Short mmCIF file of C-alpha atoms in Angstrom, two decimals:
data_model
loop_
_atom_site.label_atom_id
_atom_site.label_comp_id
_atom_site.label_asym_id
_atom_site.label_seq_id
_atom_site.Cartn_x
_atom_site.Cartn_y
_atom_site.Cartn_z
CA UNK A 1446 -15.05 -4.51 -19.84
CA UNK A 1447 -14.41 -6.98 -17.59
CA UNK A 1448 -11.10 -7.09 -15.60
CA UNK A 1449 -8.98 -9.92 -15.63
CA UNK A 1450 -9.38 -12.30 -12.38
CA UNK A 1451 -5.48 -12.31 -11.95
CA UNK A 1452 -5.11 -8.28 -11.55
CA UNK A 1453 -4.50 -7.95 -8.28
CA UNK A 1454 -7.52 -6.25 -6.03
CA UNK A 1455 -7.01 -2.83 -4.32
CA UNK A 1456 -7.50 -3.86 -0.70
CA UNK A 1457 -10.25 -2.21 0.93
CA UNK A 1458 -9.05 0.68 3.49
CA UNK A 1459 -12.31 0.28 6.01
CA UNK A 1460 -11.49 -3.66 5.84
CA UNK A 1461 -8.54 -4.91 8.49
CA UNK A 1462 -6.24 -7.04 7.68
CA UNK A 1463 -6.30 -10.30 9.65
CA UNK A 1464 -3.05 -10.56 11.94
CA UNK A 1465 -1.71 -12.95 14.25
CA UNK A 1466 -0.42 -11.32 17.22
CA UNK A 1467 3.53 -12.60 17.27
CA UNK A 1468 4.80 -11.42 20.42
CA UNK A 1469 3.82 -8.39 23.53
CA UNK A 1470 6.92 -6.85 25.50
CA UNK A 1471 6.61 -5.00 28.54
CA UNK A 1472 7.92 -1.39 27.63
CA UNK A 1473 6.52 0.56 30.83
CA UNK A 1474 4.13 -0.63 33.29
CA UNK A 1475 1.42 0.64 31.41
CA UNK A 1476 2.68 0.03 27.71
CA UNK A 1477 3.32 -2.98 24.94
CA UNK A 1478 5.05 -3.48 22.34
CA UNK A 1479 3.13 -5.78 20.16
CA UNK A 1480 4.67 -7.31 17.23
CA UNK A 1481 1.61 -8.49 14.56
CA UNK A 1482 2.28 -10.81 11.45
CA UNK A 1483 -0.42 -10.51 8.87
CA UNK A 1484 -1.88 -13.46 7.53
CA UNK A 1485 -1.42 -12.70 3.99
CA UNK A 1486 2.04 -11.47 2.05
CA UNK A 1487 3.53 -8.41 4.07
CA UNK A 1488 4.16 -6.77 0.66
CA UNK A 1489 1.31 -5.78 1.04
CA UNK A 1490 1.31 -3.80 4.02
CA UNK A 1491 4.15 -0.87 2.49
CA UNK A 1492 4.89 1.75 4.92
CA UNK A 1493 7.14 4.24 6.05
CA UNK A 1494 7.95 5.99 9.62
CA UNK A 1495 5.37 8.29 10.43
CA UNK A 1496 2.05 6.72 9.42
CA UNK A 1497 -0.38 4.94 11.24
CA UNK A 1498 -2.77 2.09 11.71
CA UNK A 1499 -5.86 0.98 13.35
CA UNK A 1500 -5.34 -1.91 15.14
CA UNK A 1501 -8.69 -4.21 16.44
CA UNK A 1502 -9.48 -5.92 19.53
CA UNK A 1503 -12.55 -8.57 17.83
CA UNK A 1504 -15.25 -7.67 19.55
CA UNK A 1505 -14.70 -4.55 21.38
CA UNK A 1506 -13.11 -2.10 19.07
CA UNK A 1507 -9.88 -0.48 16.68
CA UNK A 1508 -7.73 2.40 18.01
CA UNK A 1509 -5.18 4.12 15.47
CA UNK A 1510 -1.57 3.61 16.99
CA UNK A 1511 1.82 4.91 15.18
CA UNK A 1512 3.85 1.86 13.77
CA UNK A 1513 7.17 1.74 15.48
CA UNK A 1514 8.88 -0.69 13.05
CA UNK A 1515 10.57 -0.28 9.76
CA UNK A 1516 9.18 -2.32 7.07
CA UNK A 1517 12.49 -2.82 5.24
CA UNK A 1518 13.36 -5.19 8.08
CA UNK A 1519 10.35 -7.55 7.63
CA UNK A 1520 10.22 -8.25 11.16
CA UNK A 1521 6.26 -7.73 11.37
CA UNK A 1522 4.27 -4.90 12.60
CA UNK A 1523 5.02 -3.24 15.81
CA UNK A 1524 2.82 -1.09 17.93
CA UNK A 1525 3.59 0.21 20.94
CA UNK A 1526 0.11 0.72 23.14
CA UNK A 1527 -0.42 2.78 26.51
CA UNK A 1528 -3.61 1.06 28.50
CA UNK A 1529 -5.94 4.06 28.84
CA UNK A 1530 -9.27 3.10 27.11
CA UNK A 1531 -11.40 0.32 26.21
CA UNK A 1532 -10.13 -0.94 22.89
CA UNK A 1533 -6.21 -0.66 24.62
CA UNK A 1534 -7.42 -2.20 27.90
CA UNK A 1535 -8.66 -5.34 25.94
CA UNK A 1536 -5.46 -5.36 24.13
CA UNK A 1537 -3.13 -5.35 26.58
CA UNK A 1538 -5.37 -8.76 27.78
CA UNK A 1539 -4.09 -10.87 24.06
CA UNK A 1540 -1.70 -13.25 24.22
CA UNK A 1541 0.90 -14.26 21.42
CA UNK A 1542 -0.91 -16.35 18.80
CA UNK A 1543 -4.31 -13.85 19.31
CA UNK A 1544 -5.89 -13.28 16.34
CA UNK A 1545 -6.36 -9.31 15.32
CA UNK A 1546 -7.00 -7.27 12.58
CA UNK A 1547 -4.62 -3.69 11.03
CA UNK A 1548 -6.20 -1.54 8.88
CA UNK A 1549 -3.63 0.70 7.07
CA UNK A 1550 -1.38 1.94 6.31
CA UNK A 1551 -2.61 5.61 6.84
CA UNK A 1552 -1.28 8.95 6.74
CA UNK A 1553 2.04 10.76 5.24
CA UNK A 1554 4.96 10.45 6.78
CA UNK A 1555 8.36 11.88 7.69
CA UNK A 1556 10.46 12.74 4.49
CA UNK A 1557 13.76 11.13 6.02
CA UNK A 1558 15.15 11.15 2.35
CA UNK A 1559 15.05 15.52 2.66
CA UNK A 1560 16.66 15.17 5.90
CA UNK A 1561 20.34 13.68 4.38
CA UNK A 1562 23.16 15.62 5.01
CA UNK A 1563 21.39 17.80 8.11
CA UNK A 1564 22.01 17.42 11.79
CA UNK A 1565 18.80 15.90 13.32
CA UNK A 1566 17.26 17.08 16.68
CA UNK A 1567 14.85 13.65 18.05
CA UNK A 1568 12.78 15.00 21.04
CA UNK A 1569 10.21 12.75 22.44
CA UNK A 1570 8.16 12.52 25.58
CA UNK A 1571 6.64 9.38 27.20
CA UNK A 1572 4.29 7.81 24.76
CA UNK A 1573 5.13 10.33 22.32
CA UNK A 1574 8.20 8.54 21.90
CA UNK A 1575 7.12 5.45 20.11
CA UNK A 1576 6.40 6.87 16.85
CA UNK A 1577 9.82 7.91 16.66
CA UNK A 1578 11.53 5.16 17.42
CA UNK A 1579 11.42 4.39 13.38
CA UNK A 1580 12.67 7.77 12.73
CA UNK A 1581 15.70 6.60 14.81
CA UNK A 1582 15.81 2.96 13.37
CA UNK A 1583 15.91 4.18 9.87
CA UNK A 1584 18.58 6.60 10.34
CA UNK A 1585 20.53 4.78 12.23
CA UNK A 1586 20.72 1.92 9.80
CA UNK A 1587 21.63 4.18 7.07
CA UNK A 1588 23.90 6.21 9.39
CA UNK A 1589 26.46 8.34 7.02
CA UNK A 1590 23.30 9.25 5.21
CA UNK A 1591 22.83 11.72 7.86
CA UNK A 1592 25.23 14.29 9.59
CA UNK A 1593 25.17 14.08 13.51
CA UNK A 1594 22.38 12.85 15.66
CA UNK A 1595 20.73 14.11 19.26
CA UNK A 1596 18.17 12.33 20.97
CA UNK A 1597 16.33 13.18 23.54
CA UNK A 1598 13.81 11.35 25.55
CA UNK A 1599 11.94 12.59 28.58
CA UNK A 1600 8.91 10.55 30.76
CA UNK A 1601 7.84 11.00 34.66
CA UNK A 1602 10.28 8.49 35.25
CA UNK A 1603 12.50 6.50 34.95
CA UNK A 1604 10.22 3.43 34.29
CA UNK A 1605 8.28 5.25 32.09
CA UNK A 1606 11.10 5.94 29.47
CA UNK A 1607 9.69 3.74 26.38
CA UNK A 1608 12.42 1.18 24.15
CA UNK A 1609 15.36 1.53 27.52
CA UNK A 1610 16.41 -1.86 25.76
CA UNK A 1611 17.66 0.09 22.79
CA UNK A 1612 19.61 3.06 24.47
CA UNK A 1613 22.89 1.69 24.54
CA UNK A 1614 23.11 0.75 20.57
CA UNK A 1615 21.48 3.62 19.96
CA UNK A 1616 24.21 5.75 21.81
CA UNK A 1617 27.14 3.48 19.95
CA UNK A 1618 26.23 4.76 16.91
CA UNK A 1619 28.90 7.07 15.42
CA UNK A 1620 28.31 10.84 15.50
CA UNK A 1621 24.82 9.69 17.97
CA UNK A 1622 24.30 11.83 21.16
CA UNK A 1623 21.47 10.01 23.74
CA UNK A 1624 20.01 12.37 26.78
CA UNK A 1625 17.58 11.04 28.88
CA UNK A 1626 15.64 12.91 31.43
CA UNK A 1627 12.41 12.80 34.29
CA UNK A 1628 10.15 14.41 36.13
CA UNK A 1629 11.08 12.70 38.93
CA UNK A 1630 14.06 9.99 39.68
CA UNK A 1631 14.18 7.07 41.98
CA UNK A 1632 17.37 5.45 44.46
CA UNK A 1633 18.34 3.88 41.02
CA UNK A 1634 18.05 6.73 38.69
CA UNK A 1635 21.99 8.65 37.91
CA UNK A 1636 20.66 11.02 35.62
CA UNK A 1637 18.34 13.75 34.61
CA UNK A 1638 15.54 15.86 36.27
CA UNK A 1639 14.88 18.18 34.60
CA UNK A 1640 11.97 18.77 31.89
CA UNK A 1641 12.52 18.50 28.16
CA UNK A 1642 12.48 22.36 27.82
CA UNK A 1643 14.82 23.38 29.88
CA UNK A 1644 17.53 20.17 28.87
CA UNK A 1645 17.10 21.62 25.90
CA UNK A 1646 18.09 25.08 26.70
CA UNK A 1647 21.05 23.56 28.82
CA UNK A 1648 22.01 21.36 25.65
CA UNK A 1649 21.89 24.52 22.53
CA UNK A 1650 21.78 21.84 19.47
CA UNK A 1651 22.53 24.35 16.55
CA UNK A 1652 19.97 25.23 14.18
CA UNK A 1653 22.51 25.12 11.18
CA UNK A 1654 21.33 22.80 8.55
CA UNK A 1655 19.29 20.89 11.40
CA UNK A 1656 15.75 19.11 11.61
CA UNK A 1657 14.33 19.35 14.85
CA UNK A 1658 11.30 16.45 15.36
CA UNK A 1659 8.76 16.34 18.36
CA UNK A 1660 6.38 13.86 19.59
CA UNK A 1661 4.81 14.29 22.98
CA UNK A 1662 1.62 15.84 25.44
CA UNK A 1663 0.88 18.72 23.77
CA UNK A 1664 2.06 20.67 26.55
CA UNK A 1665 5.78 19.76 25.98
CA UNK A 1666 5.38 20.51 22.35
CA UNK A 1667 4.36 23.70 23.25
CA UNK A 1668 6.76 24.35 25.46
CA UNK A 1669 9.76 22.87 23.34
CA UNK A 1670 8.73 24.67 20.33
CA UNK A 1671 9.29 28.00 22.29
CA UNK A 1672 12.86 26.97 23.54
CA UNK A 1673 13.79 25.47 19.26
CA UNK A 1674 12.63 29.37 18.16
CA UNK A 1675 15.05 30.73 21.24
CA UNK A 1676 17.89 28.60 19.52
CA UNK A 1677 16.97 29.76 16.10
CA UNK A 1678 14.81 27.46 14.51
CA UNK A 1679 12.53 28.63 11.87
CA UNK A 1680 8.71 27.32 11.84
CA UNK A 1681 9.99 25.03 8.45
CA UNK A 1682 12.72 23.28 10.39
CA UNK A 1683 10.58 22.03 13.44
CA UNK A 1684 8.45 18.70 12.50
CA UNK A 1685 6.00 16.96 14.73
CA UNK A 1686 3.71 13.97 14.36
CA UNK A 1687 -0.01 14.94 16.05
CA UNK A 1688 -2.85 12.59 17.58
CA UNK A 1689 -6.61 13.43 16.71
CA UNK A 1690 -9.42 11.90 17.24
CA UNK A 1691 -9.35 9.85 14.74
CA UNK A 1692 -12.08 7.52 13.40
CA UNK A 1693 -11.68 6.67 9.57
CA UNK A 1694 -7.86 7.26 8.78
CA UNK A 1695 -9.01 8.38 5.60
CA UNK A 1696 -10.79 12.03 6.33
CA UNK A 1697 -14.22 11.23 6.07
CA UNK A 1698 -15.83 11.54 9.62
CA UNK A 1699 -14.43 15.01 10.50
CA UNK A 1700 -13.66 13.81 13.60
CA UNK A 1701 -9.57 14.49 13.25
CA UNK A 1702 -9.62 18.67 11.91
CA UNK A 1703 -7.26 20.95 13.30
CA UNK A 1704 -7.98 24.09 11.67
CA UNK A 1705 -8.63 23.27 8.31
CA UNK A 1706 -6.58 20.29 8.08
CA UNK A 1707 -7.64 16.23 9.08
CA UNK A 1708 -4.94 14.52 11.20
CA UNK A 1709 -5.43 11.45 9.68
CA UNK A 1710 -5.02 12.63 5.69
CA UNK A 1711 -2.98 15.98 5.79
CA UNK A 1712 -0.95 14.47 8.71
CA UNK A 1713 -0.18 13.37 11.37
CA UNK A 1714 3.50 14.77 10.10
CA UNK A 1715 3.47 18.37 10.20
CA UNK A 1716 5.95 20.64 10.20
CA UNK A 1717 5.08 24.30 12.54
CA UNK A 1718 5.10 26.16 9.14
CA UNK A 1719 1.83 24.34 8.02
CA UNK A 1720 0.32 24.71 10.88
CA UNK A 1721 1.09 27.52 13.23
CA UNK A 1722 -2.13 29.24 12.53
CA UNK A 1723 -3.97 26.62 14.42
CA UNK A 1724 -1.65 24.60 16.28
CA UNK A 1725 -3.44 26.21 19.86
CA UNK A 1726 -6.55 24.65 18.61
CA UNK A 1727 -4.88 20.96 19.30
#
C-alpha cells in the first residue's frame, strides 16, 4: 500500500543535513567552537549529551565531533574542533554564514536521568573536555536534581584549558567545586601543576553514591582510572566517552571495534564495567 505523502520521511542517516554555520569562537589556539543552525526545523535534530555527529567541510570531507550543546536550549549545534587533519584544517578556514552539512545524531549517550541524587566526579583533559561540557550544562541547569558536583579540567596549559569563559558560573553554582590544573603554567597562571592523576589523589572525592566521568588522551584515562579504583570506585561507577576511528556512525565499516564492541553504535559512552576486557586495546 501506498503511504500517505504527508507521513513524515525517516531522514536518511548517510545524508547530512544542510547547516549554516552561525558563529566560530576561539576556545584555544588550536580549537573552535562552531555554532551550526540547520536549514530545516531543529526538531528534527533530537539529541542528548554524549552522542555525536559528522560534521562536513563541502568538498574535502566529514569528521565525527561530540556535540557540546544541549538541545533543550535551542541555541543551534555546537562543536568544538581541534585543527589536526584535513577535514578540521578546512574547517577552521569557514566563516559565519558558510554553508555545511551534520549528519546525526549518532551514538548513546550519558544516562544523566540514573545519575540524580549521586555526587558526580567531571574529569576532563584538553580536547577531551568538550564533550562534557553538556554533561555540565545539563546538570547544572537542573541543579538540585543532583547532589554535589566536582569538576576537574586539566590541558598543557593554561591556554589550552577549553570553555575558560564558563568557569566562573560554573563555580557559582551551589554545592559546584571547579579545579583546574597544567602541565605547565605561565607568569599569569596562579594555579595548578600538577597532572590530573595525582590532583586527584590530593583531592579524595568519595566514592559513596558517586559517578565518576572521563574524557581525555587515553593515557590520562588510564592513568585516572587507576587513582578512581585507589579511592574506591568500582568498574560500574567510572563512565567515559571514547574516540574511534570512526567512518559510518552507524557500525557498518568496522572501522570503530574495540574488542567486540563499535564506538560509534555500542558507544562512545561506556562505563569500565563493559569494557575492561579490552579497554588496553584503545
Amino acid at each position: 500500500m501506498v503511504k500517505e505523502a504527508t507521513e513524515k520521511a525517516v531522514p536518511n542517516p548517510f545524508v547530512p543535513y544542510p547547516a549554516t554555520l552561525k558563529s566560530v569562537v576561539d576556545l584555544t589556539p588550536d580549537v573552535k567552537l562552531f555554532t551550526l543552525e540547520l536549514d530545516r526545523a531543529q526538531d528534527e535534530f533530537d539529541y542528548k549529551p554524549g552522542q555525536f555527529a559528522f560534521v562536513s567541510a563541502y568538498g574535502v570531507g566529514e569528521s565525527p565531533f561530540g556535540l557540546t550543546s544541549v538541545a533543550y536550549r535551542r541555541e543551534g549545534l555546537q562543536f568544538a574542533v581541534r585543527r589536526v587533519g584535513t577535514v578540521t584544517n578546512a574547517l577552521h578556514q569557514l566563516e559565519p554564514r558558510a554553508k555545511t552539512g551534520v549528519r546525526g545524531p549518532f551514538g548513546n549517550f550519558f544516562p544523566l536521568d540514573d545519575y540524580k541524587n549521586k555526587n558526580i566526579i567531571i574529569i576532563g583533559g584538553g580536547i577531551g573536555f568538550a564533550p562534557l561540557r553538556s554533561v555540565i550544562t545539563t546538570i547544572l541547569d537542573n541543579r538540585d536534581d543532583y547532589a554535589d558536583i566536582l569538576i576537574l579540567n586539566g590541558a598543557r596549559s593554561p591556554g589550552d584549558l577549553c570553555f575558560a569563559s564558563e568557569f566562573d558560573d560554573w563555580a557559582k553554582s551551589p554545592r559546584t567545586k571547579l579545579e583546574l590544573t597544567v602541565d605547565a603554567g605561565d607568569e599569569n597562571w596562579n594555579g595548578r601543576v600538577a597532572l590530573i592523576p595525582d590532583v586527584l589523589m590530593e583531592l579524595q572525592p568519595s566514592s559513596n553514591n558517586a559517578i565518576a566521568i572521563i574524557c581525555g588522551p587515553p593515557i590520562m584515562i588510564k592513568f585516572t582510572l587507576t587513582r578512581l579504583k585507589q579511592l574506591g570506585f568500582a568498574d560500574k561507577q567510572i563512565v567515559t566517552t571514547l574516540e574511534g576511528k570512526m567512518k559510518c556512525g552507524m557500525g557498518k565499516c568496522f572501522r570503530c571495534n574495540v574488542g567486540e564492541k563499535y564506538v560509534c553504535r555500542d558507544g562512545p559512552v561506556f562505563t569500565f564495567e563493559q569494557i575492561s576486557n579490552f579497554i588496553e586495546q584503545f
